[in-house]
Amino acid sequence: MSSYLILKYIHVLAVIVAVGTNATYGVWMALGARQPDSLRAILSGVGFLDNRIANPAYGLLLITGLAMLYAGHLFVSTPWIATALGLYVVAMALGARGATPALRTQLQALESGGLQSERYQRAAARGRTLGVIFMVLVLVITFLMVAKPALWG
Ligand code: HEM
Protein backbone atom coordinates (compact mmCIF):
# COMPACT_ATOMS: atom_id res chain seq x y z
CA MET A 1 0.00 0.00 0.00
CA SER A 2 1.32 3.46 -0.88
CA SER A 3 2.24 5.98 1.80
CA TYR A 4 -0.52 8.19 0.35
CA LEU A 5 -3.17 5.58 1.16
CA ILE A 6 -1.78 4.98 4.64
CA LEU A 7 -1.97 8.74 5.28
CA LYS A 8 -5.50 8.86 3.89
CA TYR A 9 -6.51 5.95 6.15
CA ILE A 10 -5.15 7.80 9.21
CA HIS A 11 -6.81 11.03 7.97
CA VAL A 12 -10.23 9.34 7.74
CA LEU A 13 -9.78 7.67 11.17
CA ALA A 14 -9.01 11.13 12.60
CA VAL A 15 -12.17 12.53 10.94
CA ILE A 16 -14.23 9.78 12.61
CA VAL A 17 -12.74 10.51 16.03
CA ALA A 18 -12.89 14.33 15.76
CA VAL A 19 -16.36 14.74 14.23
CA GLY A 20 -17.80 11.75 16.09
CA THR A 21 -16.68 13.18 19.44
CA ASN A 22 -18.05 16.64 18.59
CA ALA A 23 -21.38 15.09 17.59
CA THR A 24 -21.91 13.78 21.15
CA TYR A 25 -21.65 17.24 22.80
CA GLY A 26 -25.25 18.15 21.99
CA VAL A 27 -26.43 14.92 23.60
CA TRP A 28 -24.31 15.55 26.71
CA MET A 29 -25.68 19.11 27.03
CA ALA A 30 -29.28 17.92 26.66
CA LEU A 31 -28.71 15.23 29.31
CA GLY A 32 -27.08 17.82 31.58
CA ALA A 33 -30.05 20.17 31.29
CA ARG A 34 -32.34 17.30 32.36
CA GLN A 35 -30.10 16.26 35.28
CA PRO A 36 -28.79 19.47 36.89
CA ASP A 37 -27.11 17.46 39.67
CA SER A 38 -24.78 15.88 37.11
CA LEU A 39 -24.30 19.05 35.04
CA ARG A 40 -20.93 19.99 36.51
CA ALA A 41 -19.47 16.52 35.81
CA ILE A 42 -21.00 16.54 32.32
CA LEU A 43 -19.53 19.96 31.42
CA SER A 44 -16.06 18.93 32.65
CA GLY A 45 -16.43 15.67 30.72
CA VAL A 46 -17.18 17.58 27.51
CA GLY A 47 -14.16 19.82 28.18
CA PHE A 48 -11.98 16.74 28.68
CA LEU A 49 -13.21 15.06 25.47
CA ASP A 50 -12.61 18.28 23.56
CA ASN A 51 -9.07 18.91 24.85
CA ARG A 52 -7.79 15.35 24.90
CA ILE A 53 -9.64 13.59 22.07
CA ALA A 54 -11.34 15.87 19.52
CA ASN A 55 -8.80 18.70 19.24
CA PRO A 56 -5.72 16.44 18.92
CA ALA A 57 -7.63 14.57 16.17
CA TYR A 58 -8.23 17.91 14.35
CA GLY A 59 -4.48 18.56 14.64
CA LEU A 60 -3.78 15.13 13.14
CA LEU A 61 -6.14 16.01 10.26
CA LEU A 62 -4.03 19.02 9.34
CA ILE A 63 -0.76 17.05 9.59
CA THR A 64 -1.99 14.09 7.52
CA GLY A 65 -3.76 16.43 5.07
CA LEU A 66 -0.57 18.41 4.41
CA ALA A 67 1.46 15.18 4.21
CA MET A 68 -0.97 13.88 1.56
CA LEU A 69 -0.47 17.04 -0.50
CA TYR A 70 3.25 16.32 -0.45
CA ALA A 71 2.98 12.56 -1.04
CA GLY A 72 0.31 12.91 -3.74
CA HIS A 73 1.89 15.89 -5.53
CA LEU A 74 -1.25 17.92 -4.94
CA PHE A 75 -1.28 21.71 -4.78
CA VAL A 76 -2.62 23.97 -2.03
CA SER A 77 -3.83 26.20 -4.88
CA THR A 78 -6.30 23.50 -6.04
CA PRO A 79 -9.68 25.19 -5.40
CA TRP A 80 -11.25 22.48 -3.19
CA ILE A 81 -8.06 22.18 -1.13
CA ALA A 82 -7.59 25.97 -0.75
CA THR A 83 -11.26 26.45 0.23
CA ALA A 84 -11.21 23.54 2.69
CA LEU A 85 -7.97 24.75 4.26
CA GLY A 86 -9.39 28.28 4.63
CA LEU A 87 -12.57 26.92 6.24
CA TYR A 88 -10.43 24.70 8.50
CA VAL A 89 -8.53 27.76 9.77
CA VAL A 90 -11.82 29.65 10.35
CA ALA A 91 -13.35 26.65 12.17
CA MET A 92 -10.31 26.14 14.42
CA ALA A 93 -10.19 29.86 15.29
CA LEU A 94 -13.91 29.79 16.09
CA GLY A 95 -13.40 26.77 18.33
CA ALA A 96 -10.33 28.09 20.13
CA ARG A 97 -11.49 31.70 20.56
CA GLY A 98 -15.25 31.17 20.79
CA ALA A 99 -16.55 27.74 21.74
CA THR A 100 -13.81 26.69 24.19
CA PRO A 101 -13.93 29.98 26.20
CA ALA A 102 -17.76 29.74 26.22
CA LEU A 103 -17.56 26.27 27.79
CA ARG A 104 -15.08 27.53 30.39
CA THR A 105 -17.36 30.49 31.22
CA GLN A 106 -20.33 28.10 31.43
CA LEU A 107 -18.54 25.98 34.06
CA GLN A 108 -17.44 29.03 36.08
CA ALA A 109 -20.93 30.56 35.92
CA LEU A 110 -22.50 27.27 37.03
CA GLU A 111 -20.24 27.22 40.08
CA SER A 112 -20.70 30.88 40.99
CA GLY A 113 -24.33 31.59 40.05
CA GLY A 114 -25.99 28.27 39.25
CA LEU A 115 -27.95 26.93 36.31
CA GLN A 116 -30.54 29.72 36.27
CA SER A 117 -28.02 32.60 36.40
CA GLU A 118 -28.01 34.94 33.42
CA ARG A 119 -24.25 34.47 32.95
CA TYR A 120 -24.68 30.70 32.73
CA GLN A 121 -27.61 30.89 30.31
CA ARG A 122 -25.77 33.39 28.10
CA ALA A 123 -22.60 31.25 27.94
CA ALA A 124 -24.67 28.12 27.23
CA ALA A 125 -26.53 29.83 24.37
CA ARG A 126 -23.28 31.19 22.95
CA GLY A 127 -21.65 27.74 23.12
CA ARG A 128 -24.66 26.20 21.38
CA THR A 129 -24.64 28.72 18.51
CA LEU A 130 -20.88 28.48 18.00
CA GLY A 131 -21.09 24.67 18.15
CA VAL A 132 -23.70 24.61 15.38
CA ILE A 133 -21.65 26.99 13.18
CA PHE A 134 -18.53 24.87 13.80
CA MET A 135 -20.35 21.66 12.79
CA VAL A 136 -21.71 23.29 9.60
CA LEU A 137 -18.16 24.37 8.64
CA VAL A 138 -16.87 20.83 9.27
CA LEU A 139 -19.69 19.33 7.18
CA VAL A 140 -18.85 21.70 4.30
CA ILE A 141 -15.15 20.74 4.56
CA THR A 142 -16.09 17.03 4.53
CA PHE A 143 -18.20 17.61 1.41
CA LEU A 144 -15.30 19.39 -0.32
CA MET A 145 -12.93 16.54 0.59
CA VAL A 146 -15.29 13.84 -0.65
CA ALA A 147 -16.70 15.50 -3.80
CA LYS A 148 -13.61 17.57 -4.77
CA PRO A 149 -15.71 20.00 -6.84
CA ALA A 150 -13.92 22.04 -9.52
CA LEU A 151 -15.25 25.35 -8.01
CA TRP A 152 -13.16 27.63 -10.27
CA GLY A 153 -10.10 27.72 -12.55
C1 HEM B 1 -12.18 19.32 9.40
C2 HEM B 1 -11.18 19.00 8.63
C3 HEM B 1 -11.18 17.88 7.61
C4 HEM B 1 -12.11 16.93 7.33
C5 HEM B 1 -13.46 16.70 8.01
C6 HEM B 1 -11.59 16.12 6.25
C7 HEM B 1 -12.23 15.02 5.67
C8 HEM B 1 -11.72 14.22 4.67
C9 HEM B 1 -12.33 13.02 4.12
C10 HEM B 1 -13.66 12.41 4.59
C11 HEM B 1 -11.52 12.54 3.14
C12 HEM B 1 -11.73 11.30 2.27
C13 HEM B 1 -12.21 11.73 0.89
C14 HEM B 1 -11.93 10.75 -0.21
O1 HEM B 1 -11.02 9.93 -0.11
O2 HEM B 1 -12.63 10.79 -1.25
C15 HEM B 1 -10.39 13.44 3.05
C16 HEM B 1 -9.37 13.32 2.15
C17 HEM B 1 -8.35 14.24 1.98
N1 HEM B 1 -8.11 15.36 2.75
FE1 HEM B 1 -9.20 15.95 4.33
N2 HEM B 1 -10.34 16.60 5.88
C18 HEM B 1 -10.07 17.68 6.70
C19 HEM B 1 -8.93 18.47 6.69
C20 HEM B 1 -7.97 18.43 5.69
C21 HEM B 1 -6.89 19.37 5.54
C22 HEM B 1 -6.62 20.53 6.50
C23 HEM B 1 -6.20 19.00 4.41
C24 HEM B 1 -5.00 19.63 3.74
C25 HEM B 1 -4.19 20.45 4.26
C26 HEM B 1 -6.83 17.83 3.86
C27 HEM B 1 -6.43 17.14 2.72
C28 HEM B 1 -7.00 16.00 2.23
C29 HEM B 1 -6.50 15.27 1.07
C30 HEM B 1 -5.31 15.63 0.23
C31 HEM B 1 -7.35 14.16 0.93
C32 HEM B 1 -7.21 13.03 -0.11
C33 HEM B 1 -8.15 13.17 -1.26
C34 HEM B 1 -8.04 12.00 -2.21
O3 HEM B 1 -7.19 11.13 -2.06
O4 HEM B 1 -8.81 11.95 -3.17
N3 HEM B 1 -7.91 17.51 4.66
N4 HEM B 1 -10.54 14.45 4.00
mmCIF file of N, CA and C in Angstrom, residues 35-139:
data_model
loop_
_atom_site.group_PDB
_atom_site.id
_atom_site.type_symbol
_atom_site.label_atom_id
_atom_site.label_comp_id
_atom_site.label_asym_id
_atom_site.label_seq_id
_atom_site.Cartn_x
_atom_site.Cartn_y
_atom_site.Cartn_z
ATOM 1 N N GLN A 35 -30.595 16.750 33.983
ATOM 2 C CA GLN A 35 -30.100 16.264 35.282
ATOM 3 C C GLN A 35 -29.127 17.284 35.864
ATOM 4 N N PRO A 36 -29.655 18.388 36.406
ATOM 5 C CA PRO A 36 -28.788 19.473 36.892
ATOM 6 C C PRO A 36 -27.752 18.999 37.919
ATOM 7 N N ASP A 37 -28.072 17.937 38.673
ATOM 8 C CA ASP A 37 -27.110 17.457 39.674
ATOM 9 C C ASP A 37 -25.830 16.940 39.030
ATOM 10 N N SER A 38 -25.953 16.444 37.793
ATOM 11 C CA SER A 38 -24.780 15.882 37.112
ATOM 12 C C SER A 38 -24.140 16.887 36.150
ATOM 13 N N LEU A 39 -24.727 18.097 36.078
ATOM 14 C CA LEU A 39 -24.295 19.047 35.043
ATOM 15 C C LEU A 39 -22.806 19.398 35.126
ATOM 16 N N ARG A 40 -22.333 19.599 36.356
ATOM 17 C CA ARG A 40 -20.931 19.988 36.510
ATOM 18 C C ARG A 40 -20.002 18.905 35.934
ATOM 19 N N ALA A 41 -20.293 17.640 36.299
ATOM 20 C CA ALA A 41 -19.472 16.525 35.813
ATOM 21 C C ALA A 41 -19.591 16.405 34.299
ATOM 22 N N ILE A 42 -20.794 16.660 33.771
ATOM 23 C CA ILE A 42 -20.996 16.539 32.319
ATOM 24 C C ILE A 42 -20.207 17.617 31.575
ATOM 25 N N LEU A 43 -20.268 18.863 32.079
ATOM 26 C CA LEU A 43 -19.530 19.955 31.423
ATOM 27 C C LEU A 43 -18.028 19.698 31.477
ATOM 28 N N SER A 44 -17.505 19.221 32.621
ATOM 29 C CA SER A 44 -16.057 18.931 32.650
ATOM 30 C C SER A 44 -15.734 17.767 31.742
ATOM 31 N N GLY A 45 -16.647 16.806 31.626
ATOM 32 C CA GLY A 45 -16.428 15.675 30.721
ATOM 33 C C GLY A 45 -16.339 16.126 29.274
ATOM 34 N N VAL A 46 -17.226 17.052 28.881
ATOM 35 C CA VAL A 46 -17.185 17.579 27.513
ATOM 36 C C VAL A 46 -15.856 18.313 27.285
ATOM 37 N N GLY A 47 -15.436 19.102 28.284
ATOM 38 C CA GLY A 47 -14.158 19.816 28.178
ATOM 39 C C GLY A 47 -12.998 18.852 28.011
ATOM 40 N N PHE A 48 -13.036 17.745 28.771
ATOM 41 C CA PHE A 48 -11.978 16.736 28.685
ATOM 42 C C PHE A 48 -11.953 16.087 27.301
ATOM 43 N N LEU A 49 -13.132 15.676 26.810
ATOM 44 C CA LEU A 49 -13.215 15.058 25.471
ATOM 45 C C LEU A 49 -12.671 16.010 24.403
ATOM 46 N N ASP A 50 -13.017 17.295 24.550
ATOM 47 C CA ASP A 50 -12.612 18.276 23.558
ATOM 48 C C ASP A 50 -11.093 18.465 23.544
ATOM 49 N N ASN A 51 -10.520 18.645 24.757
ATOM 50 C CA ASN A 51 -9.073 18.908 24.847
ATOM 51 C C ASN A 51 -8.223 17.697 24.511
ATOM 52 N N ARG A 52 -8.672 16.527 24.981
ATOM 53 C CA ARG A 52 -7.794 15.355 24.901
ATOM 54 C C ARG A 52 -8.090 14.436 23.724
ATOM 55 N N ILE A 53 -9.295 14.522 23.149
ATOM 56 C CA ILE A 53 -9.639 13.594 22.068
ATOM 57 C C ILE A 53 -9.913 14.353 20.755
ATOM 58 N N ALA A 54 -10.926 15.241 20.775
ATOM 59 C CA ALA A 54 -11.345 15.873 19.520
ATOM 60 C C ALA A 54 -10.255 16.806 18.950
ATOM 61 N N ASN A 55 -9.748 17.729 19.782
ATOM 62 C CA ASN A 55 -8.796 18.697 19.241
ATOM 63 C C ASN A 55 -7.484 18.073 18.750
ATOM 64 N N PRO A 56 -6.901 17.107 19.487
ATOM 65 C CA PRO A 56 -5.722 16.437 18.916
ATOM 66 C C PRO A 56 -6.040 15.760 17.578
ATOM 67 N N ALA A 57 -7.268 15.211 17.436
ATOM 68 C CA ALA A 57 -7.631 14.571 16.167
ATOM 69 C C ALA A 57 -7.722 15.619 15.052
ATOM 70 N N TYR A 58 -8.216 16.842 15.363
ATOM 71 C CA TYR A 58 -8.228 17.909 14.345
ATOM 72 C C TYR A 58 -6.798 18.299 13.959
ATOM 73 N N GLY A 59 -5.888 18.280 14.943
ATOM 74 C CA GLY A 59 -4.482 18.556 14.641
ATOM 75 C C GLY A 59 -3.911 17.513 13.697
ATOM 76 N N LEU A 60 -4.254 16.238 13.978
ATOM 77 C CA LEU A 60 -3.775 15.131 13.141
ATOM 78 C C LEU A 60 -4.335 15.253 11.705
ATOM 79 N N LEU A 61 -5.554 15.799 11.588
ATOM 80 C CA LEU A 61 -6.145 16.006 10.261
ATOM 81 C C LEU A 61 -5.297 16.953 9.424
ATOM 82 N N LEU A 62 -4.842 18.046 10.074
ATOM 83 C CA LEU A 62 -4.026 19.019 9.337
ATOM 84 C C LEU A 62 -2.703 18.381 8.926
ATOM 85 N N ILE A 63 -2.070 17.660 9.873
ATOM 86 C CA ILE A 63 -0.763 17.048 9.589
ATOM 87 C C ILE A 63 -0.881 16.020 8.452
ATOM 88 N N THR A 64 -1.861 15.120 8.556
ATOM 89 C CA THR A 64 -1.991 14.087 7.520
ATOM 90 C C THR A 64 -2.463 14.705 6.200
ATOM 91 N N GLY A 65 -3.304 15.748 6.279
ATOM 92 C CA GLY A 65 -3.765 16.430 5.069
ATOM 93 C C GLY A 65 -2.594 17.042 4.315
ATOM 94 N N LEU A 66 -1.738 17.780 5.051
ATOM 95 C CA LEU A 66 -0.572 18.411 4.413
ATOM 96 C C LEU A 66 0.392 17.351 3.879
ATOM 97 N N ALA A 67 0.561 16.261 4.656
ATOM 98 C CA ALA A 67 1.456 15.176 4.208
ATOM 99 C C ALA A 67 0.932 14.542 2.919
ATOM 100 N N MET A 68 -0.402 14.443 2.797
ATOM 101 C CA MET A 68 -0.966 13.881 1.558
ATOM 102 C C MET A 68 -0.713 14.787 0.358
ATOM 103 N N LEU A 69 -0.751 16.108 0.602
ATOM 104 C CA LEU A 69 -0.474 17.038 -0.500
ATOM 105 C C LEU A 69 0.938 16.765 -1.033
ATOM 106 N N TYR A 70 1.864 16.578 -0.084
ATOM 107 C CA TYR A 70 3.254 16.325 -0.449
ATOM 108 C C TYR A 70 3.380 14.965 -1.141
ATOM 109 N N ALA A 71 2.828 13.925 -0.509
ATOM 110 C CA ALA A 71 2.978 12.560 -1.042
ATOM 111 C C ALA A 71 2.233 12.379 -2.364
ATOM 112 N N GLY A 72 1.135 13.106 -2.532
ATOM 113 C CA GLY A 72 0.315 12.910 -3.737
ATOM 114 C C GLY A 72 0.566 13.954 -4.815
ATOM 115 N N HIS A 73 1.573 14.808 -4.585
ATOM 116 C CA HIS A 73 1.887 15.889 -5.529
ATOM 117 C C HIS A 73 0.653 16.728 -5.839
ATOM 118 N N LEU A 74 -0.070 17.064 -4.783
ATOM 119 C CA LEU A 74 -1.250 17.919 -4.943
ATOM 120 C C LEU A 74 -0.842 19.349 -4.575
ATOM 121 N N PHE A 75 -1.628 20.319 -5.031
ATOM 122 C CA PHE A 75 -1.277 21.715 -4.778
ATOM 123 C C PHE A 75 -2.276 22.386 -3.848
ATOM 124 N N VAL A 76 -1.744 23.206 -2.932
ATOM 125 C CA VAL A 76 -2.619 23.970 -2.033
ATOM 126 C C VAL A 76 -3.524 24.893 -2.847
ATOM 127 N N SER A 77 -3.046 25.286 -4.054
ATOM 128 C CA SER A 77 -3.831 26.205 -4.878
ATOM 129 C C SER A 77 -5.025 25.531 -5.563
ATOM 130 N N THR A 78 -5.127 24.188 -5.479
ATOM 131 C CA THR A 78 -6.297 23.503 -6.040
ATOM 132 C C THR A 78 -7.532 24.026 -5.304
ATOM 133 N N PRO A 79 -8.559 24.500 -6.056
ATOM 134 C CA PRO A 79 -9.681 25.189 -5.400
ATOM 135 C C PRO A 79 -10.294 24.453 -4.209
ATOM 136 N N TRP A 80 -10.585 23.142 -4.329
ATOM 137 C CA TRP A 80 -11.249 22.483 -3.187
ATOM 138 C C TRP A 80 -10.327 22.389 -1.984
ATOM 139 N N ILE A 81 -9.012 22.266 -2.237
ATOM 140 C CA ILE A 81 -8.059 22.184 -1.128
ATOM 141 C C ILE A 81 -7.908 23.560 -0.466
ATOM 142 N N ALA A 82 -7.760 24.612 -1.292
ATOM 143 C CA ALA A 82 -7.593 25.966 -0.746
ATOM 144 C C ALA A 82 -8.825 26.369 0.059
ATOM 145 N N THR A 83 -10.022 26.078 -0.478
ATOM 146 C CA THR A 83 -11.262 26.448 0.228
ATOM 147 C C THR A 83 -11.372 25.679 1.539
ATOM 148 N N ALA A 84 -11.102 24.363 1.481
ATOM 149 C CA ALA A 84 -11.211 23.540 2.690
ATOM 150 C C ALA A 84 -10.210 24.005 3.752
ATOM 151 N N LEU A 85 -8.998 24.318 3.313
ATOM 152 C CA LEU A 85 -7.966 24.752 4.257
ATOM 153 C C LEU A 85 -8.365 26.082 4.910
ATOM 154 N N GLY A 86 -8.923 26.996 4.096
ATOM 155 C CA GLY A 86 -9.394 28.284 4.634
ATOM 156 C C GLY A 86 -10.502 28.061 5.659
ATOM 157 N N LEU A 87 -11.464 27.191 5.320
ATOM 158 C CA LEU A 87 -12.571 26.916 6.243
ATOM 159 C C LEU A 87 -12.062 26.229 7.513
ATOM 160 N N TYR A 88 -11.033 25.379 7.342
ATOM 161 C CA TYR A 88 -10.433 24.696 8.500
ATOM 162 C C TYR A 88 -9.861 25.736 9.473
ATOM 163 N N VAL A 89 -9.123 26.719 8.917
ATOM 164 C CA VAL A 89 -8.526 27.759 9.770
ATOM 165 C C VAL A 89 -9.630 28.546 10.488
ATOM 166 N N VAL A 90 -10.698 28.906 9.743
ATOM 167 C CA VAL A 90 -11.818 29.648 10.352
ATOM 168 C C VAL A 90 -12.452 28.812 11.472
ATOM 169 N N ALA A 91 -12.693 27.519 11.184
ATOM 170 C CA ALA A 91 -13.348 26.653 12.165
ATOM 171 C C ALA A 91 -12.498 26.505 13.426
ATOM 172 N N MET A 92 -11.184 26.320 13.252
ATOM 173 C CA MET A 92 -10.310 26.136 14.421
ATOM 174 C C MET A 92 -10.248 27.424 15.253
ATOM 175 N N ALA A 93 -10.218 28.581 14.572
ATOM 176 C CA ALA A 93 -10.193 29.865 15.294
ATOM 177 C C ALA A 93 -11.492 30.040 16.069
ATOM 178 N N LEU A 94 -12.601 29.684 15.436
ATOM 179 C CA LEU A 94 -13.912 29.786 16.088
ATOM 180 C C LEU A 94 -13.971 28.893 17.324
ATOM 181 N N GLY A 95 -13.410 27.704 17.203
ATOM 182 C CA GLY A 95 -13.403 26.769 18.325
ATOM 183 C C GLY A 95 -12.532 27.286 19.455
ATOM 184 N N ALA A 96 -11.298 27.695 19.101
ATOM 185 C CA ALA A 96 -10.328 28.086 20.130
ATOM 186 C C ALA A 96 -10.699 29.411 20.796
ATOM 187 N N ARG A 97 -11.229 30.367 20.007
ATOM 188 C CA ARG A 97 -11.486 31.700 20.562
ATOM 189 C C ARG A 97 -12.935 31.905 20.957
ATOM 190 N N GLY A 98 -13.824 31.006 20.488
ATOM 191 C CA GLY A 98 -15.246 31.172 20.793
ATOM 192 C C GLY A 98 -15.824 30.062 21.638
ATOM 193 N N ALA A 99 -15.834 28.846 21.076
ATOM 194 C CA ALA A 99 -16.548 27.742 21.740
ATOM 195 C C ALA A 99 -15.864 27.294 23.032
ATOM 196 N N THR A 100 -14.516 27.153 22.993
ATOM 197 C CA THR A 100 -13.811 26.688 24.195
ATOM 198 C C THR A 100 -13.945 27.691 25.348
ATOM 199 N N PRO A 101 -13.713 29.007 25.111
ATOM 200 C CA PRO A 101 -13.934 29.976 26.196
ATOM 201 C C PRO A 101 -15.382 29.974 26.696
ATOM 202 N N ALA A 102 -16.358 29.751 25.788
ATOM 203 C CA ALA A 102 -17.764 29.739 26.217
ATOM 204 C C ALA A 102 -18.011 28.586 27.187
ATOM 205 N N LEU A 103 -17.396 27.432 26.906
ATOM 206 C CA LEU A 103 -17.559 26.268 27.786
ATOM 207 C C LEU A 103 -16.937 26.542 29.158
ATOM 208 N N ARG A 104 -15.765 27.202 29.126
ATOM 209 C CA ARG A 104 -15.084 27.533 30.387
ATOM 210 C C ARG A 104 -15.942 28.502 31.212
ATOM 211 N N THR A 105 -16.490 29.524 30.534
ATOM 212 C CA THR A 105 -17.361 30.494 31.222
ATOM 213 C C THR A 105 -18.594 29.789 31.788
ATOM 214 N N GLN A 106 -19.133 28.831 31.006
ATOM 215 C CA GLN A 106 -20.328 28.095 31.426
ATOM 216 C C GLN A 106 -20.062 27.373 32.765
ATOM 217 N N LEU A 107 -18.893 26.710 32.835
ATOM 218 C CA LEU A 107 -18.536 25.978 34.063
ATOM 219 C C LEU A 107 -18.375 26.928 35.254
ATOM 220 N N GLN A 108 -17.665 28.052 35.002
ATOM 221 C CA GLN A 108 -17.443 29.032 36.084
ATOM 222 C C GLN A 108 -18.772 29.613 36.554
ATOM 223 N N ALA A 109 -19.639 29.944 35.577
ATOM 224 C CA ALA A 109 -20.930 30.557 35.917
ATOM 225 C C ALA A 109 -21.809 29.576 36.671
ATOM 226 N N LEU A 110 -21.712 28.294 36.327
ATOM 227 C CA LEU A 110 -22.496 27.273 37.026
ATOM 228 C C LEU A 110 -22.082 27.221 38.489
ATOM 229 N N GLU A 111 -20.740 27.301 38.711
ATOM 230 C CA GLU A 111 -20.243 27.221 40.081
ATOM 231 C C GLU A 111 -20.566 28.465 40.886
ATOM 232 N N SER A 112 -20.475 29.644 40.219
ATOM 233 C CA SER A 112 -20.701 30.877 40.991
ATOM 234 C C SER A 112 -22.181 31.248 41.101
ATOM 235 N N GLY A 113 -22.944 31.094 40.009
ATOM 236 C CA GLY A 113 -24.332 31.587 40.055
ATOM 237 C C GLY A 113 -25.411 30.534 39.883
ATOM 238 N N GLY A 114 -25.001 29.330 39.443
ATOM 239 C CA GLY A 114 -25.994 28.269 39.247
ATOM 240 C C GLY A 114 -26.589 28.242 37.848
ATOM 241 N N LEU A 115 -27.367 27.209 37.616
ATOM 242 C CA LEU A 115 -27.951 26.928 36.315
ATOM 243 C C LEU A 115 -28.840 28.051 35.786
ATOM 244 N N GLN A 116 -29.578 28.701 36.712
ATOM 245 C CA GLN A 116 -30.541 29.725 36.269
ATOM 246 C C GLN A 116 -29.913 31.102 36.097
ATOM 247 N N SER A 117 -28.616 31.261 36.482
ATOM 248 C CA SER A 117 -28.020 32.596 36.400
ATOM 249 C C SER A 117 -27.947 33.057 34.953
ATOM 250 N N GLU A 118 -28.022 34.386 34.781
ATOM 251 C CA GLU A 118 -28.014 34.935 33.419
ATOM 252 C C GLU A 118 -26.683 34.643 32.733
ATOM 253 N N ARG A 119 -25.583 34.710 33.514
ATOM 254 C CA ARG A 119 -24.250 34.470 32.948
ATOM 255 C C ARG A 119 -24.160 33.040 32.409
ATOM 256 N N TYR A 120 -24.708 32.102 33.175
ATOM 257 C CA TYR A 120 -24.680 30.705 32.728
ATOM 258 C C TYR A 120 -25.493 30.535 31.443
ATOM 259 N N GLN A 121 -26.715 31.061 31.458
ATOM 260 C CA GLN A 121 -27.608 30.891 30.310
ATOM 261 C C GLN A 121 -27.015 31.527 29.058
ATOM 262 N N ARG A 122 -26.370 32.698 29.244
ATOM 263 C CA ARG A 122 -25.775 33.390 28.097
ATOM 264 C C ARG A 122 -24.612 32.575 27.518
ATOM 265 N N ALA A 123 -23.744 32.047 28.411
ATOM 266 C CA ALA A 123 -22.600 31.253 27.941
ATOM 267 C C ALA A 123 -23.085 29.969 27.266
ATOM 268 N N ALA A 124 -24.143 29.354 27.815
ATOM 269 C CA ALA A 124 -24.669 28.116 27.231
ATOM 270 C C ALA A 124 -25.216 28.378 25.829
ATOM 271 N N ALA A 125 -25.949 29.502 25.675
ATOM 272 C CA ALA A 125 -26.532 29.834 24.368
ATOM 273 C C ALA A 125 -25.425 30.133 23.353
ATOM 274 N N ARG A 126 -24.408 30.849 23.824
ATOM 275 C CA ARG A 126 -23.276 31.188 22.948
ATOM 276 C C ARG A 126 -22.553 29.914 22.493
ATOM 277 N N GLY A 127 -22.320 29.004 23.445
ATOM 278 C CA GLY A 127 -21.652 27.739 23.122
ATOM 279 C C GLY A 127 -22.457 26.938 22.111
ATOM 280 N N ARG A 128 -23.788 26.941 22.285
ATOM 281 C CA ARG A 128 -24.665 26.197 21.375
ATOM 282 C C ARG A 128 -24.578 26.752 19.952
ATOM 283 N N THR A 129 -24.692 28.088 19.840
ATOM 284 C CA THR A 129 -24.641 28.723 18.510
ATOM 285 C C THR A 129 -23.300 28.466 17.828
ATOM 286 N N LEU A 130 -22.201 28.679 18.589
ATOM 287 C CA LEU A 130 -20.875 28.475 18.000
ATOM 288 C C LEU A 130 -20.672 27.010 17.622
ATOM 289 N N GLY A 131 -21.203 26.107 18.444
ATOM 290 C CA GLY A 131 -21.086 24.673 18.153
ATOM 291 C C GLY A 131 -21.777 24.312 16.845
ATOM 292 N N VAL A 132 -22.958 24.889 16.618
ATOM 293 C CA VAL A 132 -23.695 24.606 15.382
ATOM 294 C C VAL A 132 -22.920 25.159 14.170
ATOM 295 N N ILE A 133 -22.415 26.400 14.299
ATOM 296 C CA ILE A 133 -21.653 26.987 13.182
ATOM 297 C C ILE A 133 -20.414 26.137 12.888
ATOM 298 N N PHE A 134 -19.732 25.705 13.955
ATOM 299 C CA PHE A 134 -18.531 24.873 13.801
ATOM 300 C C PHE A 134 -18.877 23.591 13.042
ATOM 301 N N MET A 135 -19.974 22.931 13.442
ATOM 302 C CA MET A 135 -20.351 21.665 12.791
ATOM 303 C C MET A 135 -20.698 21.877 11.321
ATOM 304 N N VAL A 136 -21.375 23.003 11.008
ATOM 305 C CA VAL A 136 -21.711 23.288 9.605
ATOM 306 C C VAL A 136 -20.419 23.444 8.788
ATOM 307 N N LEU A 137 -19.443 24.189 9.343
ATOM 308 C CA LEU A 137 -18.164 24.367 8.635
ATOM 309 C C LEU A 137 -17.499 23.005 8.383
ATOM 310 N N VAL A 138 -17.505 22.143 9.402
ATOM 311 C CA VAL A 138 -16.871 20.825 9.269
ATOM 312 C C VAL A 138 -17.612 19.973 8.224
ATOM 313 N N LEU A 139 -18.927 20.089 8.176
ATOM 314 C CA LEU A 139 -19.685 19.328 7.179
ATOM 315 C C LEU A 139 -19.378 19.825 5.769
#
